Coordinates of C-alpha atoms in Angstrom, one line a residue:
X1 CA 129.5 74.3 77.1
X2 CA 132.0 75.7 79.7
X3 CA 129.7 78.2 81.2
X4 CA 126.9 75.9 81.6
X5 CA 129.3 73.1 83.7
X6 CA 130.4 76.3 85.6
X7 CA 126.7 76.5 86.7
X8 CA 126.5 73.3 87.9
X9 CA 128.8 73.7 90.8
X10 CA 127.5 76.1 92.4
X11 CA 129.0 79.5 92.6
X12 CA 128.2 81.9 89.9
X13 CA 130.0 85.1 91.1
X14 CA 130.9 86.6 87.7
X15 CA 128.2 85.3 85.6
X16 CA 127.1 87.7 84.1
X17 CA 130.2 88.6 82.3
X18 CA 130.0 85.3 81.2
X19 CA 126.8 85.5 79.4
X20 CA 126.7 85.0 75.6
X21 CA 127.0 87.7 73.2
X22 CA 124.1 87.5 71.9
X23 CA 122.5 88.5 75.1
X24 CA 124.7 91.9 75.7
X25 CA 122.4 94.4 74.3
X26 CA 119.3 92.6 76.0
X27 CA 117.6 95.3 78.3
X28 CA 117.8 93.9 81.9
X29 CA 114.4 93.3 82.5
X30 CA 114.6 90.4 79.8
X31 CA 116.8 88.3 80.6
X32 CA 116.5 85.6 84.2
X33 CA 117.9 87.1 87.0
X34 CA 118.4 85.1 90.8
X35 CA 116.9 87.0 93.7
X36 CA 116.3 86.5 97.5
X37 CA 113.4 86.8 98.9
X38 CA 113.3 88.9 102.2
X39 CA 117.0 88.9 101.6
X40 CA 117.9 90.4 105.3
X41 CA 116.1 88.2 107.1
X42 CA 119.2 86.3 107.9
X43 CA 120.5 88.3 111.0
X44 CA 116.9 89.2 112.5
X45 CA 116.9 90.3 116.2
X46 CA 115.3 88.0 118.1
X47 CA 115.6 90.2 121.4
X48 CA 113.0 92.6 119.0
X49 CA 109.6 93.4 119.4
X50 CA 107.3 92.6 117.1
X51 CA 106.6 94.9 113.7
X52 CA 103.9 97.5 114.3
X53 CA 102.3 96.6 111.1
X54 CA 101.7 92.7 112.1
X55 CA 98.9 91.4 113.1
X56 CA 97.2 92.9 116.4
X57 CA 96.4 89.6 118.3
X58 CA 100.3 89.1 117.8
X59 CA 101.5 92.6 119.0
X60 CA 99.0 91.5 121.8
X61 CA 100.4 88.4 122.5
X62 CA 103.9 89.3 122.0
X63 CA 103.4 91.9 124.8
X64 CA 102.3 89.4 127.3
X65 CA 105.1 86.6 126.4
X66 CA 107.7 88.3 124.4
X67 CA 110.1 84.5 125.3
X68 CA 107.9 82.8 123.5
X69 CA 106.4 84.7 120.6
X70 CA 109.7 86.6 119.6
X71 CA 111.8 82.7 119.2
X72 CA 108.6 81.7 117.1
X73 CA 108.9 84.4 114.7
X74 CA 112.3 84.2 114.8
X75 CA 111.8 81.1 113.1
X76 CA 109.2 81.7 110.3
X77 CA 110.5 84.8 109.6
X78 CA 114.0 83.9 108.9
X79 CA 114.1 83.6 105.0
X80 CA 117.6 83.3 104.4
X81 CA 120.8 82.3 105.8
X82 CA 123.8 83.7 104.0
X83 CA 125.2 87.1 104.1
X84 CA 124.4 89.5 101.1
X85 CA 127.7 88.8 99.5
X86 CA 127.6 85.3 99.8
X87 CA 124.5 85.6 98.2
X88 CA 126.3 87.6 95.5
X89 CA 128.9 84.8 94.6
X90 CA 125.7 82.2 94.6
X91 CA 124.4 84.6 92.3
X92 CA 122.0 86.5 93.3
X93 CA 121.4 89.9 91.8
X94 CA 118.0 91.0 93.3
X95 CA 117.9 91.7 96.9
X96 CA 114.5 92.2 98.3
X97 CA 115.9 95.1 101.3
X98 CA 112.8 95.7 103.7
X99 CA 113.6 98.7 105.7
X100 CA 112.5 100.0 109.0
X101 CA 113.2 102.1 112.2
X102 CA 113.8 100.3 115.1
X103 CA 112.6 101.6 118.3
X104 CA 115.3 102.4 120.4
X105 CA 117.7 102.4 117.3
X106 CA 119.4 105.0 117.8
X107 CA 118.4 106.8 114.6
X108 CA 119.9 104.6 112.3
X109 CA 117.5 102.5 109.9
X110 CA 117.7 98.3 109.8
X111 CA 115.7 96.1 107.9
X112 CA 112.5 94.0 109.1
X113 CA 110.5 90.8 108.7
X114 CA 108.4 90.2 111.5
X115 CA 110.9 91.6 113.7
X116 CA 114.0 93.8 113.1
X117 CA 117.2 93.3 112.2
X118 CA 120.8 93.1 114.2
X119 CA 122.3 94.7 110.8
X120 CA 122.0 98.2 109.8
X121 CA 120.9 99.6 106.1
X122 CA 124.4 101.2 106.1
X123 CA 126.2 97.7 106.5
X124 CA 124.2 96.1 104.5
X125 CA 124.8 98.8 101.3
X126 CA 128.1 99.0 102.1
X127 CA 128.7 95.3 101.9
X128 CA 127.3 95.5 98.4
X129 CA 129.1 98.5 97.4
X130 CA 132.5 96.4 98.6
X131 CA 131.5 93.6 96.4
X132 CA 130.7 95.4 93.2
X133 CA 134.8 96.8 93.5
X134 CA 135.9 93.3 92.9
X135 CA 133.2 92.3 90.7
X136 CA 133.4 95.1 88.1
X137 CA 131.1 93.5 85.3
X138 CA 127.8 92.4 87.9
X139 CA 124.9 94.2 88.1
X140 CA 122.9 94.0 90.9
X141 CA 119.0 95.6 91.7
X142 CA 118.5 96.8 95.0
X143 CA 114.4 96.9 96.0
X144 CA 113.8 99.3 98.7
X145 CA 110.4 98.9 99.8
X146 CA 107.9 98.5 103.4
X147 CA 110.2 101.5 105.2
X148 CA 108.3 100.9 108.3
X149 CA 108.0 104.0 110.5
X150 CA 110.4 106.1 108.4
X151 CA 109.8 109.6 108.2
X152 CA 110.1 111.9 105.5
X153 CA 113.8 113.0 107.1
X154 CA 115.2 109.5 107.1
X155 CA 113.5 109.2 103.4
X156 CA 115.5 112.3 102.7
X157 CA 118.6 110.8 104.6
X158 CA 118.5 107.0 103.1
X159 CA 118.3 108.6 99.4
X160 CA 121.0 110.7 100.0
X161 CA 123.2 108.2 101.4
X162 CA 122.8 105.8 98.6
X163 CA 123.2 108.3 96.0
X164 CA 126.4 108.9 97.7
X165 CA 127.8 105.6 98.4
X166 CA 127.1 103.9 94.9
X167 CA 127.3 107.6 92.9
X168 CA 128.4 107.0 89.4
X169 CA 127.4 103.3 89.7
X170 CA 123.7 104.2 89.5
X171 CA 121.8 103.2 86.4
X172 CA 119.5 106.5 85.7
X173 CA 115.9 105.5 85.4
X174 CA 115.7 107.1 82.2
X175 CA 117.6 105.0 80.5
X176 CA 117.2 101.4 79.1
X177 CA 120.0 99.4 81.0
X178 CA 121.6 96.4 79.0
X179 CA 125.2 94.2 80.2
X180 CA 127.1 96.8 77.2
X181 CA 125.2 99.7 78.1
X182 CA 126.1 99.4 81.7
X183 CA 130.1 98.2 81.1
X184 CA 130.5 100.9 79.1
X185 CA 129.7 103.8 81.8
X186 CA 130.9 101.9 84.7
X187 CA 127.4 101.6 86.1
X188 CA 126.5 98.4 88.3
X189 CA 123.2 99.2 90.4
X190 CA 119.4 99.6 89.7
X191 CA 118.3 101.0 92.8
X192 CA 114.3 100.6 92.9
X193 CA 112.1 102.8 95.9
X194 CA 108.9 102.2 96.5
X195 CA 107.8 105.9 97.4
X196 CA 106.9 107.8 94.8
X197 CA 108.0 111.4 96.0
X198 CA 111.6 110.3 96.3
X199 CA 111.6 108.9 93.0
X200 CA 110.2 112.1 91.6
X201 CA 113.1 113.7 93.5
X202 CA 116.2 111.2 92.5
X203 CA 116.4 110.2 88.9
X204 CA 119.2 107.7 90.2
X205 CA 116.1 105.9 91.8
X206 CA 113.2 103.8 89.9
X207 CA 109.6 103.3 90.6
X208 CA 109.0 100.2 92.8
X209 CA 109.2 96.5 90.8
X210 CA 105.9 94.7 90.8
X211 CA 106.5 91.5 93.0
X212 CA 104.3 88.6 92.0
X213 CA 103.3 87.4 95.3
X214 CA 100.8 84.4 96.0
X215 CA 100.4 84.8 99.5
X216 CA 100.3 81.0 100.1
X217 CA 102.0 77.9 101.9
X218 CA 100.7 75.4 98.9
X219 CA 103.6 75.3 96.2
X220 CA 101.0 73.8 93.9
X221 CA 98.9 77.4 94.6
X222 CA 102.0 79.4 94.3
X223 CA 102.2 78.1 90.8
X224 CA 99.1 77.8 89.7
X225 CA 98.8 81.8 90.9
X226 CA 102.2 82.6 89.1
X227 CA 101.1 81.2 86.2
X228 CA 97.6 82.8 85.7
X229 CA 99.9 86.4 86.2
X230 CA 101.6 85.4 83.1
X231 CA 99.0 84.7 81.3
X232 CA 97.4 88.1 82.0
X233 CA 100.8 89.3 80.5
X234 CA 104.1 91.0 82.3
X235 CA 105.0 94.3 82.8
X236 CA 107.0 96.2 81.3
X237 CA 110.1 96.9 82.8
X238 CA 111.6 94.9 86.0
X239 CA 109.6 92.7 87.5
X240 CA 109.6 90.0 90.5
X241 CA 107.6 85.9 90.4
X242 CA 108.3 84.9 93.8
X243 CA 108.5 81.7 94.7
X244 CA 108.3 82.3 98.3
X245 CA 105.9 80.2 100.4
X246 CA 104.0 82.2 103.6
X247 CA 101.8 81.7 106.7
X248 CA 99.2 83.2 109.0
X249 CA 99.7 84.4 112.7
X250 CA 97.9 82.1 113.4
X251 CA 99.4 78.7 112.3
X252 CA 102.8 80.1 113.3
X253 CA 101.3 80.8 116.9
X254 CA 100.2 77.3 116.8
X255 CA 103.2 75.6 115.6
X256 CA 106.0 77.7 117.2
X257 CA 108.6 74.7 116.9
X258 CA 108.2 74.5 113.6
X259 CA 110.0 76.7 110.9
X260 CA 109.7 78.8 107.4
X261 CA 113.2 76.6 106.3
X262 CA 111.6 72.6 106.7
X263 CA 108.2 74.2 105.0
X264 CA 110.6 75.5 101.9
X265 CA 112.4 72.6 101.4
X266 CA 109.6 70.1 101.4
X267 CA 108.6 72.3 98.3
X268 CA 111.7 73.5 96.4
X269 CA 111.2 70.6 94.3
X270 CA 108.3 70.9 92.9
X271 CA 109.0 75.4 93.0
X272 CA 112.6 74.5 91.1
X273 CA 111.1 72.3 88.8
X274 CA 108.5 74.7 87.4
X275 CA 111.0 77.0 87.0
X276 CA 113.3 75.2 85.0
X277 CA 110.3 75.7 82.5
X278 CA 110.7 79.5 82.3
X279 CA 111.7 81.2 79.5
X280 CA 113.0 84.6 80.0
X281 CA 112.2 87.2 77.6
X282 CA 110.0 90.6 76.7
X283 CA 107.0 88.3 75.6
X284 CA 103.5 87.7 77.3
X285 CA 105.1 85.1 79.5
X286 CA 108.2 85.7 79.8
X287 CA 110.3 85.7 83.0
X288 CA 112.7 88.2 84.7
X289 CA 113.8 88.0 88.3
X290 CA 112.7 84.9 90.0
X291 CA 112.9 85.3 94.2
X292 CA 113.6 82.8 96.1
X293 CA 113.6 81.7 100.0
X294 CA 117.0 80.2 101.4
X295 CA 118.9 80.6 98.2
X296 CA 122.3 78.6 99.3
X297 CA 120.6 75.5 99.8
X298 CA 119.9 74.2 96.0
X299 CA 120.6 74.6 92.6
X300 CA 118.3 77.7 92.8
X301 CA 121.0 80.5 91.4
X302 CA 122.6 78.2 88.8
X303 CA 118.7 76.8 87.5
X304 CA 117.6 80.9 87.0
X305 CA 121.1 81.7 85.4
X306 CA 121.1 79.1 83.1
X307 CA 117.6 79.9 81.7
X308 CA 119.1 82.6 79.7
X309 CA 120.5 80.0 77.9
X310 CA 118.0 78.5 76.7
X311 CA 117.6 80.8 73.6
X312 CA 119.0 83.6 72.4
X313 CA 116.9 86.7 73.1
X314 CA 116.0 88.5 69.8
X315 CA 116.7 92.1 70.5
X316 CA 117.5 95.0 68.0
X317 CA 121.1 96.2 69.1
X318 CA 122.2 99.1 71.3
X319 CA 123.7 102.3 69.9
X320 CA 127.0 103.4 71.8
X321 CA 127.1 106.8 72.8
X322 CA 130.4 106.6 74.1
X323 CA 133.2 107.9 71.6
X324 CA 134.7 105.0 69.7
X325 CA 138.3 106.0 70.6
X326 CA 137.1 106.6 74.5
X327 CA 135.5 103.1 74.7
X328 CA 138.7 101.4 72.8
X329 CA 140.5 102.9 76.3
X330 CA 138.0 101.6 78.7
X331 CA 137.5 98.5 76.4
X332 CA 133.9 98.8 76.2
X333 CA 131.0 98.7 73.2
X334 CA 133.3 99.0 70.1
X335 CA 134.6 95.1 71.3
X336 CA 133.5 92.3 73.4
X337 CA 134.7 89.4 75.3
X338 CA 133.8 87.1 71.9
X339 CA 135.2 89.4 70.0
X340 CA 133.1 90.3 68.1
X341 CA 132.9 93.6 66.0
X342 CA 129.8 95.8 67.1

């Protein structure tokens, strides 16, 4: 049971080379896989003005008293405090990437939640990209979604530059991506975009992933919500159960001392322990990624990873398409870590 005392200490920044044989061939979007919810939200701007798309009584309000509404959503909109690879050698392989123009940016595109962010898209991808070079057998999924005040140019732009940065390490969306199937072409990223003309355009780029979202500060509702979604059944594909709590303008307005951070951790218990109960898996109820707010801060990464080994997925086996004697060179498909014959 090496792999599962490895979990317990904390840092998982290979496990998913260290998953179980059995597992290999499982298509991604069945098996548990650690994400962070918001997952820029750690470097927000707090000299920023408020998102066009919040609330008007708080773009109203923020207008008048920028010193005090901008520290106050500074502090329930900050989701996260570790940088994205950090949050790669927790774990994490989902990264919820909110994206926005910034007035007075320049032209370049940052990420928002609330406000905007000090750190550019650009940094941010190319932190990940830098990660994946040491960490050859982790795949990560990358959900581009919001792109407040984008237009169809920077759409244009952003696709292009992604395609370029990651290039051969994008997972087509036409195929069915397992641990094997990915090893063996040297692919490592799942890029999803929520706009469905530049998916149309880019085959490197899926559909948006359906986030299971209960819009509430009550961990008991967030649950309860999460688990009447499973029993209406899970899509196919990727999908996202957040465990993320939320607020209104208004309470935050009201209680600008207090912060998104003491409200999660007076619930992670209760959050972490239904999860725990999870089973991952292609069946009516079973689980994929699980998203989570200030990921460094528990057990969170190690409690999702060690789900998928709970049981061994039933799935029918992959066939290689790679030449036997050109995956022996790469040594890929035709062997495995367990050494097993496949």
């Amino acid at each position: 049971m090496e792999d599962e005392e490895r979990l317990q200490l904390g840092g998982n920044p290979d496990w998913m080379s260290l998953l179980p044989a059995e597992l290999l061939d499982v298509p991604l979007w069945n098996l548990a896989i650690p994400g962070s919810h918001d997952s820029m939200s750690f470097c927000l701007d707090v000299s920023s003005p408020v998102l066009k798309s919040e609330p008007r009584l708080l773009r109203v309000i923020d207008m008048l008293f920028p010193c005090w509404t901008r520290p106050c959503i500074y502090r329930w909109a900050t989701t996260q405090q570790s940088v994205l690879s950090d949050q790669c050698d927790l774990g994490i392989r989902f990264f919820d990437l909110r994206i926005a123009r910034k007035p007075a940016g320049g032209g370049k595109l940052f990420f928002a939640h609330g406000i905007y962010t000090l750190i550019t898209v650009k940094e941010a991808l190319g932190e990940l990209a830098t990660w994946l070079d040491t960490h050859p057998k982790e795949i990560i999924i990358i959900a581009c979604s919001h792109f407040e005040s984008l237009t169809d140019e920077d759409h244009c732009q952003l696709a292009d530059y992604i395609i370029s940065l990651f290039g051969k390490k994008l997972c087509s969306s036409e195929d069915i991506p397992t641990l094997r199937s990915c090893w063996c072409r040297g692919q490592q990223v799942v890029v999803s975009y929520d706009d469905q003309q530049m998916v149309l355009q880019h085959p490197e780029l899926w559909n948006g992933i359906p986030y299971w979202y209960a819009d509430s500060s009550d961990p008991k509702k967030v649950i309860a919500y999460l688990e009447e979604q499973k029993h209406r059944g899970r899509p196919d594909g990727f999908y996202v159960s957040g465990l993320n709590l939320t607020e209104d303008a208004a309470y935050i307005l009201l209680h600008p001392l207090q912060d998104m951070r003491t409200l999660t951790l007076r619930a992670l218990s209760l959050l972490l322990r239904w999860a725990s109960e999870q089973q991952p898996g292609g069946g009516a109820g079973g689980l994929n990624v699980l998203c989570c707010d200030f990921v460094d801060v528990s057990h969170f990464c190690s409690l999702v990873i060690r789900l998928n080994y709970k049981k061994v997925l039933a799935a029918p086996r992959a066939v290689c398409t790679v030449p036997r004697a050109t995956a022996e060179s790469i040594g890929c498909c035709h062997s495995n870590q367990a050494g097993h014959p496949t």
